[in-house]
Short mmCIF file of C-alpha atoms in Angstrom, two decimals:
data_model
loop_
_atom_site.label_atom_id
_atom_site.label_comp_id
_atom_site.label_asym_id
_atom_site.label_seq_id
_atom_site.Cartn_x
_atom_site.Cartn_y
_atom_site.Cartn_z
CA MET R 1 -9.31 45.00 3.74
CA THR R 2 -5.63 45.51 4.47
CA ASP R 3 -6.26 45.89 8.19
CA ARG R 4 -8.49 42.82 8.17
CA ARG R 5 -5.87 40.73 6.39
CA LEU R 6 -3.19 41.94 8.79
CA THR R 7 -5.39 41.06 11.76
CA THR R 8 -6.05 37.61 10.27
CA HIS R 9 -2.32 36.97 9.78
CA ILE R 10 -1.54 38.10 13.33
CA HIS R 11 -4.24 35.84 14.75
CA GLY R 12 -2.94 32.94 12.68
CA TRP R 13 0.65 33.39 13.83
CA LEU R 14 -0.48 33.76 17.43
CA LEU R 15 -2.31 30.45 17.16
CA LEU R 16 0.81 28.83 15.68
CA LEU R 17 3.16 30.39 18.23
CA PRO R 18 2.85 27.73 21.02
CA ALA R 19 3.47 24.86 18.60
CA ALA R 20 6.30 26.79 16.90
CA VAL R 21 7.99 27.50 20.24
CA LEU R 22 7.80 23.83 21.25
CA LEU R 23 9.07 22.72 17.83
CA VAL R 24 12.05 25.08 17.94
CA ALA R 25 12.85 24.39 21.60
CA PHE R 26 12.61 20.60 21.51
CA THR R 27 13.42 19.70 17.89
CA TYR R 28 15.40 22.27 15.93
CA TYR R 29 17.52 23.66 18.74
CA PRO R 30 18.57 20.20 20.06
CA ALA R 31 19.42 19.12 16.51
CA VAL R 32 21.60 22.17 15.87
CA ALA R 33 23.16 21.86 19.35
CA SER R 34 24.03 18.21 18.68
CA ILE R 35 25.74 19.08 15.41
CA TRP R 36 27.65 21.88 17.14
CA SER R 37 28.68 19.60 20.02
CA SER R 38 29.86 16.94 17.57
CA LEU R 39 32.46 19.42 16.29
CA HIS R 40 33.85 20.02 19.79
CA SER R 41 35.61 17.90 22.38
CA THR R 42 33.94 16.87 25.62
CA PRO R 43 34.49 19.39 28.44
CA LYS R 44 36.15 17.73 31.42
CA GLY R 45 36.49 19.48 34.75
CA ALA R 46 38.05 22.89 34.34
CA ARG R 47 39.01 22.18 30.73
CA PRO R 48 36.38 23.66 28.40
CA ALA R 49 35.29 22.16 25.11
CA ARG R 50 37.50 23.00 22.15
CA PHE R 51 36.84 22.89 18.44
CA VAL R 52 38.09 19.61 16.92
CA GLY R 53 36.33 19.70 13.55
CA LEU R 54 35.58 16.27 12.15
CA ASP R 55 37.81 14.38 14.60
CA GLN R 56 34.78 12.81 16.30
CA TYR R 57 33.59 11.45 12.97
CA ALA R 58 37.06 10.11 12.20
CA THR R 59 36.97 8.31 15.54
CA MET R 60 33.61 6.86 14.56
CA VAL R 61 35.03 5.36 11.37
CA ASP R 62 37.61 3.45 13.44
CA ASP R 63 35.12 2.41 16.14
CA PRO R 64 34.29 -1.32 15.76
CA VAL R 65 31.41 -1.07 18.26
CA PHE R 66 29.76 1.62 16.11
CA TRP R 67 29.89 -0.58 13.01
CA LYS R 68 28.67 -3.58 14.99
CA SER R 69 25.78 -1.54 16.39
CA LEU R 70 24.92 -0.18 12.94
CA VAL R 71 24.84 -3.67 11.40
CA ASN R 72 22.78 -4.95 14.33
CA ASN R 73 20.32 -2.08 13.88
CA LEU R 74 19.97 -2.72 10.16
CA LEU R 75 19.31 -6.42 10.83
CA PHE R 76 16.91 -5.47 13.60
CA ALA R 77 14.99 -3.17 11.25
CA LEU R 78 14.92 -5.75 8.46
CA GLY R 79 13.63 -8.35 10.90
CA THR R 80 10.97 -6.26 12.64
CA VAL R 81 9.60 -3.71 10.18
CA PRO R 82 8.25 -6.04 7.44
CA VAL R 83 6.91 -8.57 9.95
CA SER R 84 5.24 -5.92 12.13
CA VAL R 85 3.59 -4.21 9.16
CA ALA R 86 2.43 -7.46 7.54
CA LEU R 87 1.12 -8.86 10.82
CA ALA R 88 -0.67 -5.58 11.59
CA LEU R 89 -2.39 -5.66 8.20
CA LEU R 90 -3.45 -9.30 8.64
CA MET R 91 -4.84 -8.60 12.11
CA ALA R 92 -6.71 -5.53 10.85
CA LEU R 93 -8.27 -7.52 8.01
CA TRP R 94 -9.25 -10.24 10.46
CA VAL R 95 -10.88 -8.03 13.09
CA ASN R 96 -12.55 -5.85 10.44
CA GLY R 97 -14.66 -8.76 9.31
CA LYS R 98 -17.93 -9.93 10.82
CA ILE R 99 -16.65 -12.48 13.32
CA ARG R 100 -17.88 -13.49 16.74
CA GLY R 101 -16.03 -11.80 19.61
CA ARG R 102 -14.61 -9.13 17.33
CA THR R 103 -14.37 -6.50 20.09
CA ALA R 104 -12.56 -8.85 22.47
CA LEU R 105 -10.16 -9.83 19.69
CA ARG R 106 -9.37 -6.20 18.94
CA VAL R 107 -8.65 -5.55 22.62
CA ALA R 108 -6.42 -8.63 22.81
CA TYR R 109 -4.40 -7.51 19.79
CA PHE R 110 -4.04 -3.96 21.09
CA THR R 111 -3.23 -4.84 24.74
CA PRO R 112 0.57 -5.23 24.25
CA THR R 113 0.68 -1.68 22.90
CA ILE R 114 -0.58 -0.08 26.12
CA LEU R 115 1.87 -1.99 28.32
CA PRO R 116 5.02 -0.05 29.35
CA MET R 117 8.15 -1.25 27.59
CA ILE R 118 9.82 -1.97 30.95
CA ALA R 119 6.93 -4.26 31.91
CA VAL R 120 7.08 -5.97 28.51
CA ALA R 121 10.82 -6.53 28.88
CA ASN R 122 10.39 -8.14 32.30
CA ILE R 123 7.55 -10.35 31.06
CA TRP R 124 9.66 -11.64 28.22
CA LEU R 125 12.66 -12.05 30.50
CA PHE R 126 10.60 -14.66 32.30
CA PHE R 127 9.64 -16.26 28.99
CA TYR R 128 13.30 -16.48 27.92
CA THR R 129 14.75 -17.58 31.28
CA PRO R 130 16.72 -20.83 30.70
CA GLY R 131 15.33 -23.91 32.37
CA TYR R 132 12.11 -22.63 33.97
CA GLY R 133 11.02 -19.90 31.54
CA LEU R 134 7.72 -20.34 29.72
CA ILE R 135 9.35 -21.10 26.36
CA ASP R 136 11.64 -23.78 27.79
CA GLN R 137 8.74 -25.27 29.71
CA ILE R 138 6.79 -25.66 26.48
CA THR R 139 9.73 -26.98 24.45
CA GLY R 140 10.60 -29.32 27.32
CA LEU R 141 7.28 -31.10 26.78
CA PHE R 142 8.68 -32.25 23.43
CA GLY R 143 12.01 -33.34 24.89
CA LEU R 144 13.97 -30.36 23.60
CA PRO R 145 16.89 -29.11 25.73
CA ALA R 146 16.84 -25.76 27.54
CA GLN R 147 18.08 -22.80 25.52
CA ASN R 148 19.68 -19.60 26.78
CA TRP R 149 17.88 -17.37 24.29
CA LEU R 150 19.36 -14.09 25.49
CA GLY R 151 22.79 -15.50 26.31
CA ASP R 152 23.54 -16.94 22.88
CA ARG R 153 24.90 -14.62 20.21
CA SER R 154 22.93 -16.41 17.49
CA THR R 155 19.55 -16.07 19.21
CA ALA R 156 19.79 -12.90 21.33
CA LEU R 157 18.98 -10.40 18.56
CA PRO R 158 16.14 -12.51 17.06
CA ALA R 159 14.72 -12.83 20.57
CA LEU R 160 14.54 -9.03 20.84
CA MET R 161 12.93 -8.90 17.40
CA VAL R 162 10.13 -11.19 18.58
CA VAL R 163 9.41 -8.94 21.56
CA THR R 164 9.36 -5.84 19.35
CA VAL R 165 6.96 -7.37 16.83
CA TRP R 166 4.69 -8.53 19.66
CA LYS R 167 4.69 -5.03 21.12
CA GLU R 168 4.22 -2.96 17.94
CA ALA R 169 1.98 -5.01 15.64
CA GLY R 170 -1.15 -4.14 17.61
CA PHE R 171 -0.33 -0.45 17.47
CA PHE R 172 0.03 -0.46 13.69
CA MET R 173 -3.13 -2.56 13.43
CA ILE R 174 -5.18 0.37 14.73
CA PHE R 175 -4.14 2.56 11.78
CA TYR R 176 -4.93 -0.15 9.26
CA LEU R 177 -8.27 -0.85 10.93
CA ALA R 178 -9.21 2.83 10.77
CA ALA R 179 -8.19 2.95 7.10
CA LEU R 180 -10.20 -0.18 6.26
CA GLN R 181 -13.30 1.21 7.91
CA GLY R 182 -12.89 4.37 5.85
CA LEU R 183 -13.01 2.49 2.54
CA SER R 184 -16.26 2.52 0.63
CA PRO R 185 -17.81 -0.98 0.60
CA SER R 186 -19.31 -0.26 -2.83
CA LEU R 187 -15.89 -0.80 -4.44
CA ARG R 188 -15.57 -4.33 -3.10
CA GLU R 189 -19.21 -5.09 -3.83
CA ALA R 190 -18.88 -3.94 -7.45
CA ALA R 191 -15.75 -6.06 -7.92
CA ALA R 192 -17.47 -9.08 -6.35
CA LEU R 193 -20.42 -8.70 -8.73
CA GLU R 194 -17.96 -8.83 -11.62
CA GLY R 195 -16.67 -12.17 -10.33
CA ALA R 196 -13.41 -10.97 -8.76
CA SER R 197 -11.94 -13.23 -6.09
CA ARG R 198 -11.21 -12.04 -2.56
CA TRP R 199 -7.47 -12.14 -3.25
CA TYR R 200 -7.91 -10.09 -6.44
CA ILE R 201 -10.04 -7.53 -4.58
CA PHE R 202 -7.41 -7.20 -1.87
CA ARG R 203 -4.49 -6.98 -4.32
CA ARG R 204 -6.10 -4.60 -6.83
CA ILE R 205 -8.48 -2.50 -4.71
CA THR R 206 -8.00 -2.73 -0.96
CA PHE R 207 -4.21 -2.68 -0.67
CA PRO R 208 -3.65 0.17 -3.19
CA LEU R 209 -6.15 2.29 -1.26
CA LEU R 210 -4.26 1.47 1.96
CA MET R 211 -0.93 2.75 0.60
CA PRO R 212 -1.09 6.14 2.43
CA THR R 213 -1.53 4.25 5.70
CA THR R 214 1.20 1.79 4.73
CA LEU R 215 3.62 4.65 4.06
CA PHE R 216 2.82 6.21 7.42
CA VAL R 217 3.21 2.90 9.23
CA LEU R 218 6.47 2.08 7.44
CA VAL R 219 8.07 5.40 8.35
CA ASN R 220 7.07 5.01 11.99
CA ALA R 221 8.20 1.38 12.11
CA VAL R 222 11.65 2.28 10.76
CA ILE R 223 12.00 5.15 13.25
CA ASN R 224 10.96 2.85 16.09
CA ALA R 225 13.52 0.25 15.00
CA PHE R 226 16.34 2.79 15.18
CA ARG R 227 15.28 4.38 18.46
CA MET R 228 14.95 1.13 20.38
CA VAL R 229 16.97 1.32 23.59
CA ASP R 230 14.86 0.53 26.67
CA LEU R 231 14.34 -3.09 25.63
CA VAL R 232 18.10 -3.55 25.21
CA VAL R 233 18.88 -1.88 28.55
CA VAL R 234 16.54 -4.12 30.52
CA MET R 235 16.98 -7.44 28.72
CA THR R 236 20.55 -7.73 27.41
CA ARG R 237 22.57 -4.52 27.96
CA GLY R 238 23.98 -5.02 24.49
CA GLY R 239 25.34 -8.49 25.15
CA PRO R 240 26.50 -11.05 24.64
CA ASP R 241 29.59 -9.68 22.93
CA ASN R 242 27.69 -6.63 21.55
CA SER R 243 25.39 -8.94 19.57
CA THR R 244 22.34 -6.89 20.64
CA ALA R 245 24.00 -3.47 20.87
CA LEU R 246 21.83 -1.18 18.76
CA LEU R 247 22.92 2.27 17.63
CA LEU R 248 20.89 4.24 20.15
CA TYR R 249 22.10 1.99 22.96
CA HIS R 250 25.68 2.67 21.88
CA ILE R 251 24.92 6.39 21.99
CA TYR R 252 23.42 5.96 25.45
CA GLU R 253 26.52 4.19 26.72
CA VAL R 254 28.94 6.68 25.20
CA GLY R 255 27.00 9.71 26.42
CA PHE R 256 25.83 8.65 29.87
CA ARG R 257 28.13 5.83 30.93
CA TYR R 258 31.46 7.07 29.59
CA TRP R 259 30.32 10.74 29.52
CA ASP R 260 31.86 11.47 26.14
CA THR R 261 29.24 13.98 25.06
CA GLY R 262 31.12 15.15 21.96
CA TYR R 263 31.39 11.67 20.49
CA ALA R 264 27.79 10.90 21.52
CA ALA R 265 26.65 14.03 19.67
CA ALA R 266 28.48 12.86 16.55
CA LEU R 267 26.80 9.45 16.81
CA THR R 268 23.44 11.14 17.27
CA THR R 269 24.00 13.30 14.19
CA VAL R 270 24.77 10.21 12.12
CA LEU R 271 21.68 8.44 13.47
CA VAL R 272 19.44 11.39 12.58
CA GLY R 273 21.02 11.50 9.12
CA ILE R 274 20.35 7.79 8.60
CA LEU R 275 16.71 8.21 9.63
CA MET R 276 16.29 11.20 7.29
CA VAL R 277 17.73 9.27 4.36
CA LEU R 278 15.51 6.25 5.07
CA ALA R 279 12.39 8.40 5.48
CA VAL R 280 13.03 10.36 2.29
CA GLY R 281 13.82 7.14 0.46
CA GLN R 282 10.51 5.61 1.51
CA PHE R 283 8.61 8.68 0.35
CA VAL R 284 10.45 8.73 -3.00
CA PHE R 285 10.10 5.02 -3.81
CA LEU R 286 6.50 4.71 -2.63
CA ASP R 287 5.25 8.05 -3.92
CA ARG R 288 3.96 6.65 -7.21
CA LYS R 289 2.01 3.95 -5.42
CA VAL R 290 0.40 6.24 -2.86
CA HIS R 291 -2.99 7.60 -3.89
CA TYR R 292 -4.58 10.19 -1.62
CA ARG R 293 -8.32 10.57 -1.88
#
């Protein structure tokens, strides 16, 4: 029995080894390396990196672009996460019903998800182009003046939010649709026989049973909101006046444009810390409302 157990453990660890190697090589090691780099200066030419302690983090506190990017990212998350999740749930409820053309509707909702982000950015660049863009062409029919959506500080960030919601809602819809199809119809039928309204059934039965999916979707939506960079690079490059500079874009500029790898590592460490706090917070606050079957 001892030899059999030992053989079983060895087989199990051998099966886990490929995934463990990838996890250590591409997750844990980069995270530790970033923290280590954040405590050192950036090597330049023949001058090697030297230990500077928390100097990079002190620089961050006095960096106005960092605070602007952080505020922009928080606003971006607040504007995209609730809307994306709510819209995904509404679309899933709609296409889960017995409606004509249900398959075509599902494909239409999911199509933006499979498009590359670069293609999406260029499509919406045409929509937002002042004067002859699709949006200005439509608003021009009502006599409204042309608007530089991406060139105005008050509209640039909301314009990016719209693109993000359009891109991600269909992706989250798939998870809700799978969860809805996994629910037993007997629960809704029993409630309907007791005279419960459709709103009461959704609020008291359907939505509570969807909480595990909601938690999963929320965590992914928050992570996506804080790792958004390609849309900013293509559409606005952080402008105008850093009004669309998100935190990851600021890290990209510091690390690859100005080649300050030490400061970029410190920014990355802070970003990972923020994501960890937000993820743990979501699990803690929603834990009592999540019921796993």
